[in-house]
Short mmCIF file of C-alpha atoms and ligand atoms in Angstrom, two decimals:
data_model
loop_
_atom_site.label_atom_id
_atom_site.label_comp_id
_atom_site.label_asym_id
_atom_site.label_seq_id
_atom_site.Cartn_x
_atom_site.Cartn_y
_atom_site.Cartn_z
CA MET M 1 0.24 -0.33 -0.02
CA LYS M 2 1.82 2.86 -1.51
CA GLU M 3 -0.98 6.07 -0.58
CA PHE M 4 -3.43 6.57 1.71
CA THR M 5 -7.37 7.17 0.08
CA LEU M 6 -8.46 10.88 2.00
CA GLU M 7 -11.21 8.77 3.57
CA GLN M 8 -8.50 6.58 4.97
CA ILE M 9 -6.43 10.15 6.01
CA SER M 10 -9.30 11.24 7.34
CA ALA M 11 -9.96 7.98 9.49
CA LEU M 12 -6.62 8.01 10.87
CA ALA M 13 -5.94 11.72 11.60
CA ALA M 14 -8.81 10.88 14.09
CA LEU M 15 -6.87 8.98 16.06
CA VAL M 16 -4.56 11.09 17.90
CA GLU M 17 -4.18 14.60 18.22
CA SER M 18 -3.19 16.16 14.69
CA ASP M 19 1.26 16.50 15.48
CA ARG M 20 0.83 12.93 15.50
CA PHE M 21 0.01 11.99 12.51
CA SER M 22 1.69 12.45 8.88
CA THR M 23 1.95 11.92 4.91
CA GLY M 24 4.87 14.39 4.79
CA GLN M 25 7.25 12.90 2.13
CA SER M 26 10.38 13.77 4.54
CA ASN M 27 8.70 11.56 7.15
CA ARG M 28 8.31 9.15 5.03
CA GLU M 29 11.64 9.25 3.75
CA LEU M 30 13.03 8.78 6.94
CA HIS M 31 11.22 5.80 7.94
CA ARG M 32 11.94 3.84 4.28
CA HIS M 33 15.37 2.21 6.43
CA ASP M 34 17.52 1.59 9.18
CA ILE M 35 22.10 1.35 9.13
CA SER M 36 21.71 -1.72 6.97
CA PRO M 37 21.51 -1.34 3.00
CA HIS M 38 18.26 -3.25 3.20
CA TYR M 39 15.41 -0.34 2.09
CA GLY M 40 11.77 -0.71 2.09
CA THR M 41 9.57 0.70 0.36
CA LEU M 42 7.43 4.41 1.57
CA PRO M 43 4.88 3.55 3.80
CA ALA M 44 1.73 5.30 3.32
CA GLY M 45 2.40 8.02 6.33
CA ILE M 46 3.69 7.79 10.40
CA ILE M 47 1.52 7.71 13.65
CA TRP M 48 2.97 8.32 16.81
CA PRO M 49 1.19 7.01 19.43
CA LYS M 50 1.26 7.51 22.95
CA SER M 51 -0.97 5.20 25.00
CA THR M 52 -1.59 1.61 25.16
CA ASP M 53 -5.68 2.24 23.87
CA GLU M 54 -3.61 4.39 20.97
CA VAL M 55 -2.00 1.73 19.76
CA ALA M 56 -5.17 -0.53 20.22
CA ASP M 57 -7.32 1.84 17.84
CA ILE M 58 -4.45 1.83 15.63
CA LEU M 59 -3.97 -1.43 14.86
CA SER M 60 -7.66 -3.03 14.80
CA TRP M 61 -7.74 0.14 11.97
CA CYS M 62 -5.27 -1.56 10.21
CA TYR M 63 -7.03 -5.07 10.90
CA GLU M 64 -10.29 -3.85 9.35
CA ASN M 65 -8.99 -2.01 6.58
CA ASN M 66 -6.53 -4.69 6.34
CA VAL M 67 -3.71 -2.11 6.34
CA PRO M 68 -0.51 -3.36 7.29
CA ALA M 69 1.28 -2.10 9.94
CA THR M 70 4.58 -1.41 11.03
CA PRO M 71 6.23 -1.06 14.52
CA TRP M 72 9.47 1.92 14.75
CA GLY M 73 11.77 2.64 17.69
CA ALA M 74 14.42 3.89 16.79
CA GLY M 75 15.51 3.31 13.61
CA THR M 76 18.86 1.18 14.85
CA SER M 77 18.52 -2.37 13.35
CA THR M 78 21.13 -3.30 10.90
CA GLU M 79 18.92 -6.30 8.80
CA GLY M 80 15.65 -3.79 8.54
CA ASN M 81 14.22 -4.85 10.73
CA PRO M 82 11.55 -2.12 11.35
CA VAL M 83 11.88 -1.16 7.77
CA PRO M 84 8.14 -1.07 5.53
CA THR M 85 7.89 -4.12 2.86
CA PHE M 86 4.85 -3.16 1.60
CA GLY M 87 4.11 -0.03 3.32
CA GLY M 88 1.20 1.19 4.88
CA LEU M 89 1.71 2.40 8.25
CA VAL M 90 4.34 2.87 10.42
CA ILE M 91 3.42 2.81 14.21
CA ASN M 92 6.49 5.09 15.20
CA MET M 93 6.34 4.48 19.38
CA SER M 94 8.93 7.38 20.35
CA ARG M 95 6.44 9.34 22.07
CA MET M 96 5.86 6.50 24.54
CA ASP M 97 9.26 7.28 26.24
CA LYS M 98 7.79 7.54 29.87
CA ILE M 99 9.93 5.60 33.27
CA LEU M 100 6.92 4.70 34.75
CA GLU M 101 7.88 3.80 38.05
CA ILE M 102 11.51 2.11 39.58
CA ARG M 103 11.25 0.39 42.59
CA PRO M 104 14.76 -0.20 43.75
CA GLY M 105 13.62 -2.43 46.52
CA ASP M 106 12.63 -4.81 43.99
CA LEU M 107 15.51 -4.70 41.62
CA GLN M 108 12.87 -3.83 38.34
CA VAL M 109 11.57 -1.00 35.97
CA ASP M 110 7.99 -0.11 34.33
CA VAL M 111 8.50 1.57 31.23
CA GLN M 112 7.17 2.62 28.36
CA PRO M 113 8.51 1.10 25.25
CA GLY M 114 10.06 4.63 23.69
CA VAL M 115 12.04 5.40 26.37
CA LEU M 116 16.05 5.29 25.47
CA ARG M 117 18.37 2.93 26.91
CA LYS M 118 20.29 5.65 28.47
CA GLU M 119 17.46 7.76 29.60
CA LEU M 120 16.70 4.08 31.72
CA ASN M 121 20.07 4.01 32.18
CA ARG M 122 20.22 7.31 33.71
CA LYS M 123 17.36 7.33 36.10
CA ALA M 124 18.13 4.26 36.98
CA GLY M 125 21.75 5.00 38.56
CA ARG M 126 19.83 7.51 40.73
CA HIS M 127 19.49 3.84 42.69
CA GLY M 128 22.91 2.70 42.19
CA LEU M 129 21.06 0.79 39.86
CA PHE M 130 21.46 -0.22 36.12
CA PHE M 131 19.65 -1.98 33.23
CA PRO M 132 22.95 -3.84 31.41
CA PRO M 133 21.37 -5.17 27.67
CA ASP M 134 23.81 -1.93 25.52
CA PRO M 135 23.99 -2.24 21.94
CA GLY M 136 26.38 0.38 20.84
CA ALA M 137 23.13 2.75 19.93
CA ASP M 138 20.55 4.45 21.70
CA ALA M 139 18.51 1.98 20.85
CA THR M 140 14.79 1.72 22.17
CA ILE M 141 13.86 -0.14 25.25
CA GLY M 142 10.42 -2.00 22.52
CA GLY M 143 13.27 -2.16 19.56
CA MET M 144 15.69 -3.73 22.05
CA ILE M 145 12.78 -6.41 23.48
CA ALA M 146 11.74 -7.06 19.67
CA ASN M 147 14.78 -8.04 17.90
CA ASN M 148 16.32 -9.02 21.85
CA ALA M 149 19.13 -6.98 21.58
CA SER M 150 22.34 -7.59 24.14
CA GLY M 151 26.18 -6.21 23.84
CA VAL M 152 29.41 -5.73 24.79
CA GLN M 153 28.02 -6.68 29.13
CA THR M 154 26.45 -9.91 27.71
CA VAL M 155 28.98 -11.91 28.42
CA LYS M 156 28.24 -11.06 32.63
CA TYR M 157 25.37 -9.60 32.51
CA GLY M 158 23.00 -12.01 29.52
CA ALA M 159 21.09 -10.48 27.01
CA THR M 160 17.34 -8.15 26.84
CA LYS M 161 15.00 -11.61 27.21
CA ASP M 162 16.86 -12.34 30.64
CA TYR M 163 15.15 -8.76 31.83
CA VAL M 164 11.96 -8.77 30.54
CA MET M 165 9.70 -10.07 33.53
CA LYS M 166 6.21 -8.74 32.02
CA LEU M 167 4.90 -7.44 29.06
CA THR M 168 1.58 -5.14 27.73
CA MET M 169 1.04 -5.98 24.11
CA VAL M 170 -1.49 -5.10 21.33
CA LEU M 171 -2.11 -7.79 19.33
CA PRO M 172 -2.60 -6.93 15.71
CA THR M 173 -6.50 -7.24 16.17
CA GLY M 174 -6.19 -4.38 18.77
CA LYS M 175 -6.48 -6.91 21.66
CA VAL M 176 -4.04 -5.42 24.66
CA ILE M 177 -3.36 -8.82 26.67
CA HIS M 178 -0.59 -8.70 29.69
CA THR M 179 2.10 -11.44 30.38
CA GLY M 180 4.30 -12.53 32.99
CA CYS M 181 4.82 -11.78 35.83
CA LYS M 182 6.61 -9.51 38.32
CA ALA M 183 8.16 -12.74 40.93
CA HIS M 184 11.43 -13.68 39.85
CA LYS M 185 10.67 -16.68 39.23
CA SER M 186 7.86 -18.29 37.42
CA SER M 187 6.90 -21.31 36.28
CA SER M 188 3.20 -21.18 35.15
CA GLY M 189 1.62 -22.31 31.80
CA TYR M 190 3.26 -21.24 28.42
CA ASP M 191 6.41 -18.22 28.66
CA LEU M 192 4.17 -15.53 26.15
CA THR M 193 6.36 -13.22 27.33
CA ARG M 194 9.91 -14.71 25.66
CA LEU M 195 8.13 -15.92 22.41
CA PHE M 196 7.74 -11.98 21.89
CA VAL M 197 11.17 -11.30 22.80
CA GLY M 198 12.55 -11.53 19.89
CA SER M 199 9.68 -11.56 17.42
CA GLU M 200 10.74 -8.22 15.35
CA GLY M 201 7.14 -5.93 16.23
CA THR M 202 5.43 -8.94 13.44
CA LEU M 203 3.15 -10.35 16.42
CA GLY M 204 2.18 -6.97 17.90
CA ILE M 205 3.59 -4.31 19.77
CA VAL M 206 5.13 -3.71 23.42
CA THR M 207 3.22 -0.94 25.31
CA GLU M 208 4.58 -1.46 28.06
CA ALA M 209 7.58 -3.62 30.21
CA THR M 210 8.56 -4.51 33.34
CA LEU M 211 12.07 -4.94 33.36
CA LYS M 212 15.12 -6.22 35.42
CA LEU M 213 17.88 -3.80 37.12
CA CYS M 214 21.08 -4.48 38.72
CA GLY M 215 23.25 -2.61 41.15
CA ILE M 216 25.90 -0.24 39.62
CA PRO M 217 29.32 -2.25 40.32
CA SER M 218 31.34 -0.84 42.55
CA HIS M 219 34.87 -1.23 41.24
CA ARG M 220 35.42 -2.16 37.57
CA LEU M 221 39.16 -2.81 35.41
CA ALA M 222 39.24 -2.86 31.70
CA ALA M 223 42.60 -3.73 30.09
CA THR M 224 44.06 -4.47 26.96
CA ILE M 225 45.86 -8.02 25.78
CA ASN M 226 47.73 -8.81 23.24
CA PHE M 227 48.65 -11.42 20.60
CA ASN M 228 50.56 -12.46 17.36
CA ASP M 229 47.74 -13.65 15.46
CA LEU M 230 43.94 -13.91 15.55
CA GLU M 231 43.64 -17.41 16.47
CA SER M 232 45.82 -17.34 19.32
CA ALA M 233 43.45 -13.97 20.75
CA SER M 234 40.09 -15.96 19.96
CA GLY M 235 41.88 -19.29 21.96
CA ALA M 236 42.16 -17.05 24.64
CA VAL M 237 38.40 -16.38 25.18
CA ALA M 238 37.78 -20.41 26.07
CA ALA M 239 40.48 -20.28 28.68
CA LEU M 240 39.20 -16.65 30.54
CA ILE M 241 34.75 -17.78 30.57
CA GLY M 242 35.79 -21.43 31.84
CA SER M 243 38.62 -20.23 34.37
CA GLY M 244 35.63 -18.65 36.30
CA LEU M 245 36.85 -15.24 36.35
CA GLY M 246 33.78 -13.83 34.76
CA PRO M 247 34.30 -11.20 32.40
CA ALA M 248 32.10 -8.09 31.80
CA ALA M 249 33.30 -8.21 27.96
CA LEU M 250 35.50 -9.32 26.53
CA GLU M 251 35.74 -8.37 22.92
CA LEU M 252 37.56 -9.12 19.92
CA LEU M 253 39.65 -6.63 17.64
CA PRO M 254 41.10 -6.91 14.90
CA PRO M 255 44.62 -5.16 13.71
CA GLY M 256 42.89 -3.27 10.52
CA LEU M 257 39.74 -2.07 13.00
CA ILE M 258 42.39 -0.48 15.60
CA ASN M 259 44.44 1.11 12.96
CA LEU M 260 40.79 2.44 11.78
CA MET M 261 40.46 3.21 16.01
CA ASN M 262 43.66 4.75 16.64
CA ARG M 263 43.80 7.35 13.74
CA LYS M 264 39.63 8.46 13.99
CA LYS M 265 39.35 8.06 17.76
CA ASN M 266 42.77 9.19 18.13
CA LEU M 267 44.45 6.72 20.51
CA ASN M 268 47.53 5.10 21.09
CA LEU M 269 47.35 1.18 20.70
CA PRO M 270 48.88 -1.54 19.33
CA GLU M 271 47.81 -3.09 16.15
CA VAL M 272 47.76 -6.17 17.47
CA PRO M 273 45.07 -8.73 17.19
CA SER M 274 43.88 -8.00 20.68
CA LEU M 275 40.98 -8.66 23.32
CA PHE M 276 39.25 -5.57 25.31
CA CYS M 277 37.80 -6.70 28.72
CA GLU M 278 36.46 -5.75 31.49
CA PHE M 279 36.30 -7.12 34.71
CA HIS M 280 33.89 -5.60 37.57
CA GLY M 281 34.40 -6.66 41.08
CA ILE M 282 33.69 -5.50 45.01
CA SER M 283 36.89 -4.59 46.00
CA LYS M 284 40.67 -2.64 43.89
CA THR M 285 42.15 -5.91 45.58
CA SER M 286 39.91 -8.77 44.37
CA LEU M 287 40.22 -7.26 41.03
CA GLN M 288 43.54 -6.70 41.24
CA GLU M 289 43.84 -11.07 42.04
CA THR M 290 41.87 -11.13 38.63
CA ALA M 291 44.19 -9.08 36.61
CA ASP M 292 47.15 -11.34 37.71
CA LEU M 293 45.32 -14.65 36.83
CA THR M 294 43.83 -13.40 33.80
CA LYS M 295 47.56 -11.86 32.49
CA GLU M 296 48.68 -15.60 33.51
CA LEU M 297 46.89 -17.18 31.92
CA CYS M 298 46.65 -15.08 28.53
CA ALA M 299 50.56 -15.77 28.45
CA THR M 300 50.28 -19.85 28.41
CA CYS M 301 47.59 -18.50 25.80
CA GLY M 302 49.75 -17.18 23.22
CA ALA M 303 49.79 -13.02 25.05
CA SER M 304 52.15 -10.29 23.99
CA GLY M 305 51.48 -7.13 26.13
CA PHE M 306 48.81 -6.57 28.82
CA GLN M 307 47.84 -3.40 29.24
CA PHE M 308 45.58 -3.28 33.63
CA GLY M 309 44.02 -0.97 35.36
CA ILE M 310 43.44 1.37 32.64
CA GLU M 311 41.77 4.84 34.36
CA GLU M 312 38.39 5.75 34.36
CA LYS M 313 38.91 8.20 31.29
CA ASP M 314 40.58 5.81 29.35
CA ARG M 315 38.50 3.14 30.39
CA ASN M 316 35.01 5.17 28.13
CA GLU M 317 37.20 5.90 25.62
CA LEU M 318 38.33 2.46 24.95
CA TRP M 319 34.53 1.42 26.02
CA ARG M 320 33.34 4.51 23.19
CA ALA M 321 35.11 3.28 20.15
CA ARG M 322 34.62 -0.09 20.22
CA HIS M 323 30.88 1.03 20.51
CA GLU M 324 31.61 3.74 17.44
CA ALA M 325 33.15 0.64 15.60
CA TRP M 326 30.11 0.46 13.13
CA GLU M 327 30.40 4.59 12.55
CA THR M 328 34.23 4.08 12.30
CA ILE M 329 34.56 2.33 9.75
CA HIS M 330 31.35 3.40 7.36
CA GLN M 331 33.36 6.95 7.80
CA ALA M 332 36.49 5.73 7.15
CA HIS M 333 34.53 4.28 3.45
CA PRO M 334 32.37 7.18 2.52
CA LYS M 335 29.65 6.48 0.78
CA LYS M 336 30.16 2.71 1.37
CA GLU M 337 27.27 0.95 2.47
CA THR M 338 27.99 -2.26 5.24
CA LEU M 339 26.78 -5.58 5.42
CA ILE M 340 27.43 -6.98 8.61
CA VAL M 341 27.05 -10.61 9.73
CA ASP M 342 26.19 -11.77 12.67
CA ALA M 343 26.74 -15.46 13.80
CA ALA M 344 27.58 -16.47 16.78
CA VAL M 345 29.10 -20.17 17.59
CA PRO M 346 29.83 -21.89 21.07
CA ILE M 347 32.85 -20.48 21.76
CA SER M 348 34.87 -23.67 21.75
CA ARG M 349 34.51 -23.15 17.99
CA TYR M 350 35.21 -19.29 17.93
CA PRO M 351 39.23 -19.26 16.82
CA GLN M 352 37.93 -22.00 13.74
CA MET M 353 35.15 -19.13 13.18
CA ILE M 354 36.83 -16.32 13.17
CA VAL M 355 40.15 -17.83 10.67
CA PHE M 356 37.21 -19.13 8.39
CA SER M 357 35.93 -15.58 8.45
CA GLN M 358 39.00 -13.67 8.44
CA ASN M 359 40.47 -16.02 5.18
CA LEU M 360 37.51 -15.60 2.92
CA VAL M 361 38.23 -11.34 3.60
CA ASP M 362 41.91 -11.86 2.37
CA GLU M 363 40.84 -14.25 -0.54
CA ASN M 364 38.06 -11.68 -1.60
CA HIS M 365 40.31 -8.46 -0.93
CA VAL M 366 36.88 -6.97 0.37
CA ASP M 367 37.06 -3.68 2.73
CA GLY M 368 36.20 -6.16 5.43
CA TYR M 369 36.69 -6.24 9.66
CA VAL M 370 36.52 -9.16 11.78
CA PHE M 371 35.69 -8.61 15.52
CA GLY M 372 32.64 -8.85 17.79
CA HIS M 373 31.65 -10.04 21.25
CA ALA M 374 33.98 -13.01 21.26
CA GLY M 375 32.61 -13.59 24.85
CA ASP M 376 29.93 -14.92 23.17
CA GLY M 377 31.37 -16.60 20.94
CA ASN M 378 29.52 -13.80 19.03
CA LEU M 379 31.09 -12.93 15.18
CA HIS M 380 30.76 -9.81 13.45
CA VAL M 381 31.97 -9.08 10.01
CA VAL M 382 31.76 -5.87 8.72
CA ILE M 383 31.80 -5.17 4.99
CA ALA M 384 32.06 -2.08 3.21
CA GLY M 385 30.66 -2.17 -0.44
CA ASP M 386 28.80 -0.66 -3.38
CA PRO M 387 25.18 -2.36 -3.19
CA LYS M 388 25.18 -0.70 -7.15
CA ASP M 389 27.96 -2.35 -8.19
CA LYS M 390 26.24 -6.02 -8.73
CA SER M 391 30.19 -7.88 -8.97
CA GLU M 392 31.70 -7.24 -5.61
CA TRP M 393 27.57 -7.23 -3.81
CA SER M 394 27.75 -10.62 -4.97
CA THR M 395 30.66 -11.50 -3.07
CA ILE M 396 30.13 -9.83 -0.21
CA GLU M 397 26.82 -11.45 -0.12
CA LYS M 398 28.26 -15.09 -0.57
CA ILE M 399 30.77 -14.24 1.89
CA ASN M 400 27.94 -13.63 4.67
CA HIS M 401 26.61 -17.08 2.97
CA LEU M 402 29.48 -18.88 3.52
CA ILE M 403 29.96 -18.13 7.67
CA VAL M 404 26.54 -18.50 8.36
CA GLU M 405 26.63 -22.07 6.60
CA LYS M 406 29.61 -22.92 8.28
CA ALA M 407 28.36 -21.14 11.93
CA VAL M 408 25.20 -23.33 11.24
CA GLU M 409 27.50 -26.18 10.85
CA LEU M 410 29.13 -25.65 13.98
CA GLY M 411 26.45 -26.05 16.38
CA GLY M 412 26.12 -21.99 15.53
CA THR M 413 23.29 -19.46 14.62
CA CYS M 414 22.61 -16.52 11.39
CA THR M 415 22.07 -14.27 14.01
CA GLY M 416 23.71 -13.32 17.67
CA GLU M 417 22.25 -10.23 18.08
CA HIS M 418 20.92 -8.12 15.70
CA GLY M 419 17.06 -10.68 14.83
CA ILE M 420 16.14 -11.95 11.29
CA GLY M 421 14.68 -8.58 9.94
CA ILE M 422 15.18 -8.80 6.06
CA GLY M 423 18.84 -10.13 5.36
CA LYS M 424 18.29 -13.26 7.24
CA ARG M 425 15.62 -14.01 6.20
CA GLN M 426 16.72 -16.83 3.59
CA PHE M 427 19.13 -18.15 6.34
CA MET M 428 16.01 -19.26 8.82
CA LYS M 429 15.27 -22.59 7.38
CA LEU M 430 18.67 -24.26 7.10
CA GLU M 431 19.47 -22.48 11.14
CA HIS M 432 15.81 -24.02 11.96
CA GLY M 433 14.55 -27.20 10.03
CA ASP M 434 10.93 -28.34 10.81
CA SER M 435 10.58 -25.91 13.69
CA TYR M 436 10.37 -23.18 11.28
CA GLN M 437 7.17 -24.31 9.82
CA LEU M 438 5.79 -24.65 13.44
CA MET M 439 6.74 -20.40 13.59
CA ARG M 440 5.29 -19.47 10.51
CA GLN M 441 1.78 -21.13 12.47
CA ILE M 442 3.16 -19.31 15.65
CA LYS M 443 2.71 -16.72 13.56
CA GLU M 444 -1.22 -17.17 11.18
CA LEU M 445 -2.57 -17.98 14.48
CA ILE M 446 -1.61 -13.93 16.32
CA ASP M 447 -1.76 -12.46 12.93
CA PRO M 448 -4.23 -14.56 10.50
CA LYS M 449 -4.04 -11.89 8.36
CA GLY M 450 -0.46 -10.68 7.95
CA LEU M 451 -0.81 -7.30 8.68
CA MET M 452 1.87 -7.07 10.78
CA ASN M 453 5.75 -6.22 10.47
CA PRO M 454 5.52 -8.34 6.42
CA GLY M 455 8.18 -9.76 5.29
CA LYS M 456 10.36 -9.88 8.44
CA ILE M 457 11.75 -12.91 9.62
CA PHE M 458 9.88 -15.51 6.75
CA MET M 459 10.17 -14.93 2.91
C1 LIG Z 1 26.18 1.89 16.10
C2 LIG Z 1 25.23 0.51 15.86
C3 LIG Z 1 25.62 -0.21 16.79
C4 LIG Z 1 25.03 -1.78 17.06
N1 LIG Z 1 25.16 -2.29 17.76
C5 LIG Z 1 24.76 -3.60 18.37
C6 LIG Z 1 25.05 -4.69 19.18
O1 LIG Z 1 26.14 -4.17 19.92
N2 LIG Z 1 24.13 -5.32 20.05
C7 LIG Z 1 22.70 -5.24 19.38
O2 LIG Z 1 22.46 -6.25 19.97
N3 LIG Z 1 22.52 -4.56 18.70
C8 LIG Z 1 23.54 -3.44 18.84
N4 LIG Z 1 22.51 -3.16 17.11
C9 LIG Z 1 21.75 -2.74 16.77
C10 LIG Z 1 20.53 -2.21 16.72
O3 LIG Z 1 21.15 -1.36 18.06
C11 LIG Z 1 19.14 -3.04 17.79
O4 LIG Z 1 18.81 -4.27 16.98
C12 LIG Z 1 18.17 -2.54 18.64
O5 LIG Z 1 17.54 -2.95 19.48
C13 LIG Z 1 17.00 -1.66 17.83
O6 LIG Z 1 16.33 -0.68 18.36
P1 LIG Z 1 15.44 0.39 17.64
O7 LIG Z 1 15.27 1.19 19.39
O8 LIG Z 1 16.82 1.57 17.10
O9 LIG Z 1 14.70 -0.40 17.28
P2 LIG Z 1 14.14 -0.23 15.94
O10 LIG Z 1 15.37 -0.39 14.77
O11 LIG Z 1 13.25 0.83 15.46
O12 LIG Z 1 13.62 -1.22 15.82
C14 LIG Z 1 13.95 -2.66 15.45
C15 LIG Z 1 13.11 -4.11 15.78
O13 LIG Z 1 11.83 -3.34 16.88
C16 LIG Z 1 10.04 -3.38 16.51
N5 LIG Z 1 10.10 -2.43 17.55
C17 LIG Z 1 10.20 -1.01 17.39
N6 LIG Z 1 9.39 -0.66 18.61
C18 LIG Z 1 8.29 -2.28 19.38
C19 LIG Z 1 7.91 -1.85 19.86
N7 LIG Z 1 7.43 -0.94 20.78
N8 LIG Z 1 6.66 -3.30 20.22
C20 LIG Z 1 7.12 -4.57 18.84
N9 LIG Z 1 7.99 -4.58 17.92
C21 LIG Z 1 9.16 -3.05 18.06
C22 LIG Z 1 11.02 -2.98 14.84
O14 LIG Z 1 9.49 -3.42 13.77
C23 LIG Z 1 11.57 -3.41 15.12
O15 LIG Z 1 11.34 -5.07 14.26
C24 LIG Z 1 23.56 -1.96 16.90
C25 LIG Z 1 23.12 -0.29 16.36
C26 LIG Z 1 24.07 0.75 15.66
C27 LIG Z 1 23.70 1.61 14.95
#
């Protein structure tokens, strides 16, 4: 659906205040793509609801009028997840941005879905608490729930799915349901909360969530550890995890990316394969012991350099540079798009996966950077290229394909954290086999007309 009729425009305009519905060209263009190379179709209009009741009215109108509906958070996805593929209505959730209640005694918070992650952490921080899942981008909580986002601290604290206790969902028909509870454990019935987490807006819209919070650690220790080759660096990962030292972050960085970070972010890091890690503890003494053990362990894995006890200011710069790795690569390759491989494998297979991916990048002479959340066995290969250059782009897609096939063969997944969106739909059958059909049936049961974020997850 490319354009609304005048009748449809006045029906939608009647559902919200006048400044919260638009059919303007620039708004439509802005909601046509995320940060991926996937450009969808132009939506016919955008609507900004402010309450569960408004979302229910909007979805029930879409259902009755057969209008595709695509939820939108901050638009920072990497697989075309919030990009409309059949036009229709984009439901932008950014104005449902209230932190409803922080309950420090329960380590919980109730939020609307448009709350931004950094804002939540600013407010929770006043109570000595934080929400650990940390994608580099300042994403909305609704978008993080829908994509089951994670980040550098997932190795210690888990992914978004581990923090969602209770959801208010508006189903594609406009019906409102509540899932989960505020108790820290429950074995009551099917876990519908977990079904909606990671469903990428294909089963309905999150309009409220109860999340767990954690206490802010009193002491932190950041470190960089250098190696002579990527295989040794990635090989040290399983040893570090298996040692029980419990890193709060464990990231693998290749020399090429460190070189870009040094140049663009004014850092002075050794340009060799490296692990960036962080430990959280209750005292400086306990962290010093952890540092000593880590150094000893990494030396046995072939490490050639250690920088521990990095000052708070330098630590923040280090992690900011890591979080902005994608932007740094983008700036280094202006006018190019980036395809981001997001496979994950069991950590014992991580070195094999890293070497396999680096060889593909080298053999095909593409501008690719192999790095990732090593502690989770999650690797990213960011490859810059021009989608209009058919030959170059098909090489890049072939690399993506080969890496995903290898990851699945090793017992892993096509996406550790970015979701399926448009880009990874082709791998769903390969990864899930017969379960793929059951997922389809669940989708058809909840969204019989196929109007909720159509063209995502399923081909
Ligand atoms: C520089 C950069 C670094 C990143 N690093 C990471 C990383 O380390 N780890 C990681 O996991 N991700 C990462 N991402 C990807 C991205 O930030 C996450 O996927 C994030 O969860 C997207 O949130 P968003 O608010 O931008 O949602 P959007 O991109 O707007 O939407 C994401 C999905 O959620 C759906 N949706 C949005 N709101 C709702 C709602 N209320 N109810 C139901 N569905 C909804 C949309 O339809 C879409 O399918 C990164 C992105 C960038 C730009």
